[in-house]
Amino acid sequence: MDYVSALVPPVVMAVFFTGLIVTIVKSQGGANKAKEDAVVDAALARAENTRQASRNTDA
């Protein structure tokens, strides 16, 4: 029975890892992709505006 207790942790980790990969792949694209892209674009634009504003006040 030692072999069973030795094999259980890797098998459990493999199952959870496979579930994680499937979840990640399923969440890519689809209806949420445009919303996620818009959030990232807004954050990048905000960061760029902040950087330009700090550059203008330093000069």
Short mmCIF file of N, CA, C and O in Angstrom, two decimals:
data_model
loop_
_atom_site.label_atom_id
_atom_site.label_comp_id
_atom_site.label_asym_id
_atom_site.label_seq_id
_atom_site.Cartn_x
_atom_site.Cartn_y
_atom_site.Cartn_z
N MET A 1 0.81 -1.21 0.00
CA MET A 1 0.00 0.00 0.00
C MET A 1 0.85 1.27 0.00
O MET A 1 0.31 2.35 -0.16
N ASP A 2 2.15 1.11 0.19
CA ASP A 2 3.01 2.29 0.16
C ASP A 2 3.01 2.94 -1.22
O ASP A 2 3.14 4.16 -1.34
N TYR A 3 2.90 2.13 -2.26
CA TYR A 3 2.90 2.70 -3.61
C TYR A 3 1.67 3.57 -3.84
O TYR A 3 1.72 4.54 -4.57
N VAL A 4 0.55 3.24 -3.22
CA VAL A 4 -0.66 4.05 -3.38
C VAL A 4 -0.46 5.41 -2.73
O VAL A 4 -0.76 6.45 -3.34
N SER A 5 0.06 5.42 -1.52
CA SER A 5 0.29 6.70 -0.84
C SER A 5 1.37 7.50 -1.53
O SER A 5 1.40 8.73 -1.43
N ALA A 6 2.28 6.86 -2.25
CA ALA A 6 3.31 7.58 -2.99
C ALA A 6 2.75 8.17 -4.30
O ALA A 6 3.25 9.19 -4.77
N LEU A 7 1.75 7.54 -4.87
CA LEU A 7 1.21 8.00 -6.15
C LEU A 7 0.08 9.01 -6.01
O LEU A 7 -0.19 9.77 -6.94
N VAL A 8 -0.60 9.05 -4.88
CA VAL A 8 -1.76 9.93 -4.72
C VAL A 8 -1.40 11.41 -4.87
O VAL A 8 -2.06 12.11 -5.64
N PRO A 9 -0.38 11.95 -4.19
CA PRO A 9 -0.10 13.39 -4.34
C PRO A 9 0.19 13.83 -5.78
O PRO A 9 -0.37 14.82 -6.24
N PRO A 10 1.04 13.11 -6.54
CA PRO A 10 1.27 13.53 -7.93
C PRO A 10 0.01 13.46 -8.79
O PRO A 10 -0.21 14.32 -9.65
N VAL A 11 -0.81 12.45 -8.55
CA VAL A 11 -2.04 12.32 -9.35
C VAL A 11 -3.00 13.46 -9.02
O VAL A 11 -3.59 14.07 -9.92
N VAL A 12 -3.14 13.79 -7.74
CA VAL A 12 -4.02 14.89 -7.34
C VAL A 12 -3.51 16.20 -7.92
O VAL A 12 -4.29 17.00 -8.45
N MET A 13 -2.20 16.44 -7.85
CA MET A 13 -1.64 17.67 -8.41
C MET A 13 -1.84 17.72 -9.92
O MET A 13 -2.15 18.78 -10.48
N ALA A 14 -1.70 16.59 -10.60
CA ALA A 14 -1.90 16.55 -12.05
C ALA A 14 -3.35 16.88 -12.42
O ALA A 14 -3.60 17.61 -13.38
N VAL A 15 -4.29 16.36 -11.65
CA VAL A 15 -5.70 16.64 -11.92
C VAL A 15 -6.00 18.12 -11.73
O VAL A 15 -6.65 18.75 -12.57
N PHE A 16 -5.52 18.70 -10.62
CA PHE A 16 -5.77 20.12 -10.39
C PHE A 16 -5.06 20.99 -11.42
O PHE A 16 -5.61 21.99 -11.87
N PHE A 17 -3.85 20.62 -11.81
CA PHE A 17 -3.13 21.38 -12.83
C PHE A 17 -3.87 21.32 -14.16
O PHE A 17 -3.99 22.34 -14.85
N THR A 18 -4.37 20.15 -14.52
CA THR A 18 -5.14 20.03 -15.77
C THR A 18 -6.39 20.90 -15.71
O THR A 18 -6.73 21.58 -16.68
N GLY A 19 -7.07 20.91 -14.56
CA GLY A 19 -8.24 21.76 -14.41
C GLY A 19 -7.89 23.23 -14.54
O GLY A 19 -8.63 24.01 -15.14
N LEU A 20 -6.75 23.62 -13.97
CA LEU A 20 -6.30 25.01 -14.08
C LEU A 20 -6.04 25.39 -15.53
O LEU A 20 -6.48 26.45 -15.99
N ILE A 21 -5.35 24.55 -16.25
CA ILE A 21 -5.05 24.83 -17.66
C ILE A 21 -6.34 24.91 -18.47
O ILE A 21 -6.50 25.82 -19.31
N VAL A 22 -7.27 24.02 -18.24
CA VAL A 22 -8.54 24.04 -18.97
C VAL A 22 -9.29 25.34 -18.67
O VAL A 22 -9.83 25.98 -19.58
N THR A 23 -9.30 25.76 -17.41
CA THR A 23 -9.97 27.00 -17.04
C THR A 23 -9.32 28.20 -17.73
O THR A 23 -10.01 29.09 -18.23
N ILE A 24 -8.00 28.24 -17.75
CA ILE A 24 -7.29 29.35 -18.39
C ILE A 24 -7.60 29.39 -19.88
O ILE A 24 -7.88 30.45 -20.44
N VAL A 25 -7.56 28.24 -20.52
CA VAL A 25 -7.80 28.20 -21.96
C VAL A 25 -9.25 28.61 -22.28
O VAL A 25 -9.50 29.35 -23.23
N LYS A 26 -10.19 28.14 -21.48
CA LYS A 26 -11.59 28.49 -21.72
C LYS A 26 -11.88 29.96 -21.50
O LYS A 26 -12.76 30.53 -22.12
N SER A 27 -11.14 30.60 -20.60
CA SER A 27 -11.41 32.00 -20.30
C SER A 27 -10.76 32.95 -21.31
O SER A 27 -11.00 34.15 -21.27
N GLN A 28 -9.94 32.44 -22.21
CA GLN A 28 -9.31 33.27 -23.23
C GLN A 28 -10.30 33.52 -24.34
O GLN A 28 -10.99 32.61 -24.79
N GLY A 29 -10.36 34.76 -24.79
CA GLY A 29 -11.26 35.08 -25.89
C GLY A 29 -12.70 35.10 -25.45
O GLY A 29 -13.02 35.27 -24.29
N GLY A 30 -13.58 34.96 -26.39
CA GLY A 30 -15.00 34.93 -26.08
C GLY A 30 -15.58 36.30 -25.81
O GLY A 30 -15.03 37.33 -26.22
N ALA A 31 -16.68 36.32 -25.08
CA ALA A 31 -17.41 37.56 -24.83
C ALA A 31 -16.64 38.50 -23.92
O ALA A 31 -16.78 39.72 -24.02
N ASN A 32 -15.84 37.97 -23.03
CA ASN A 32 -15.12 38.81 -22.08
C ASN A 32 -13.85 39.43 -22.65
O ASN A 32 -13.28 40.32 -22.04
N LYS A 33 -13.39 38.95 -23.80
CA LYS A 33 -12.12 39.43 -24.34
C LYS A 33 -12.15 40.92 -24.61
O LYS A 33 -11.22 41.64 -24.26
N ALA A 34 -13.20 41.42 -25.22
CA ALA A 34 -13.28 42.85 -25.54
C ALA A 34 -13.30 43.69 -24.26
O ALA A 34 -12.64 44.73 -24.18
N LYS A 35 -14.00 43.21 -23.25
CA LYS A 35 -14.08 43.94 -21.98
C LYS A 35 -12.71 43.96 -21.29
O LYS A 35 -12.28 44.98 -20.79
N GLU A 36 -12.02 42.80 -21.29
CA GLU A 36 -10.71 42.74 -20.68
C GLU A 36 -9.71 43.62 -21.43
O GLU A 36 -8.89 44.30 -20.81
N ASP A 37 -9.78 43.59 -22.76
CA ASP A 37 -8.89 44.43 -23.56
C ASP A 37 -9.13 45.90 -23.28
O ASP A 37 -8.19 46.70 -23.22
N ALA A 38 -10.38 46.29 -23.12
CA ALA A 38 -10.72 47.69 -22.85
C ALA A 38 -10.17 48.12 -21.49
O ALA A 38 -9.66 49.24 -21.35
N VAL A 39 -10.24 47.25 -20.51
CA VAL A 39 -9.70 47.57 -19.18
C VAL A 39 -8.19 47.76 -19.25
O VAL A 39 -7.64 48.71 -18.68
N VAL A 40 -7.51 46.89 -19.96
CA VAL A 40 -6.06 47.00 -20.09
C VAL A 40 -5.69 48.27 -20.86
O VAL A 40 -4.76 48.99 -20.47
N ASP A 41 -6.40 48.55 -21.94
CA ASP A 41 -6.12 49.76 -22.72
C ASP A 41 -6.33 51.02 -21.87
O ASP A 41 -5.55 51.96 -21.95
N ALA A 42 -7.38 51.04 -21.07
CA ALA A 42 -7.64 52.19 -20.20
C ALA A 42 -6.53 52.36 -19.17
O ALA A 42 -6.09 53.48 -18.90
N ALA A 43 -6.08 51.27 -18.59
CA ALA A 43 -5.00 51.34 -17.60
C ALA A 43 -3.70 51.83 -18.23
O ALA A 43 -2.98 52.65 -17.65
N LEU A 44 -3.40 51.36 -19.44
CA LEU A 44 -2.19 51.81 -20.12
C LEU A 44 -2.28 53.29 -20.48
O LEU A 44 -1.30 54.03 -20.35
N ALA A 45 -3.45 53.73 -20.94
CA ALA A 45 -3.63 55.14 -21.29
C ALA A 45 -3.50 56.02 -20.05
O ALA A 45 -2.88 57.09 -20.09
N ARG A 46 -4.06 55.57 -18.93
CA ARG A 46 -3.96 56.32 -17.68
C ARG A 46 -2.50 56.43 -17.23
O ARG A 46 -2.05 57.50 -16.81
N ALA A 47 -1.76 55.35 -17.34
CA ALA A 47 -0.35 55.36 -16.96
C ALA A 47 0.45 56.28 -17.86
O ALA A 47 1.33 57.02 -17.40
N GLU A 48 0.15 56.26 -19.14
CA GLU A 48 0.86 57.13 -20.09
C GLU A 48 0.55 58.60 -19.81
O GLU A 48 1.44 59.45 -19.84
N ASN A 49 -0.71 58.91 -19.52
CA ASN A 49 -1.07 60.29 -19.21
C ASN A 49 -0.40 60.77 -17.94
O ASN A 49 0.06 61.91 -17.86
N THR A 50 -0.32 59.91 -16.94
CA THR A 50 0.35 60.27 -15.69
C THR A 50 1.83 60.52 -15.93
O THR A 50 2.40 61.49 -15.41
N ARG A 51 2.44 59.69 -16.75
CA ARG A 51 3.87 59.85 -17.03
C ARG A 51 4.12 61.15 -17.80
O ARG A 51 5.06 61.88 -17.51
N GLN A 52 3.25 61.45 -18.76
CA GLN A 52 3.43 62.69 -19.52
C GLN A 52 3.18 63.91 -18.64
O GLN A 52 3.87 64.92 -18.77
N ALA A 53 2.21 63.83 -17.75
CA ALA A 53 1.91 64.95 -16.86
C ALA A 53 3.09 65.22 -15.90
O ALA A 53 3.44 66.35 -15.67
N SER A 54 3.69 64.15 -15.40
CA SER A 54 4.83 64.34 -14.50
C SER A 54 6.04 64.87 -15.27
O SER A 54 6.83 65.63 -14.74
N ARG A 55 6.15 64.50 -16.51
CA ARG A 55 7.26 64.98 -17.34
C ARG A 55 7.08 66.49 -17.62
O ARG A 55 8.04 67.24 -17.65
N ASN A 56 5.81 66.91 -17.83
CA ASN A 56 5.54 68.32 -18.10
C ASN A 56 5.76 69.20 -16.86
O ASN A 56 6.19 70.33 -16.97
N THR A 57 5.45 68.69 -15.69
CA THR A 57 5.63 69.48 -14.47
C THR A 57 7.09 69.54 -14.05
O THR A 57 7.51 70.48 -13.39
N ASP A 58 7.88 68.55 -14.42
CA ASP A 58 9.31 68.55 -14.08
C ASP A 58 10.11 69.53 -14.93
O ASP A 58 11.13 70.04 -14.50
N ALA A 59 9.63 69.79 -16.12
CA ALA A 59 10.40 70.63 -17.05
C ALA A 59 10.30 72.10 -16.75
O ALA A 59 9.73 72.64 -15.94
#
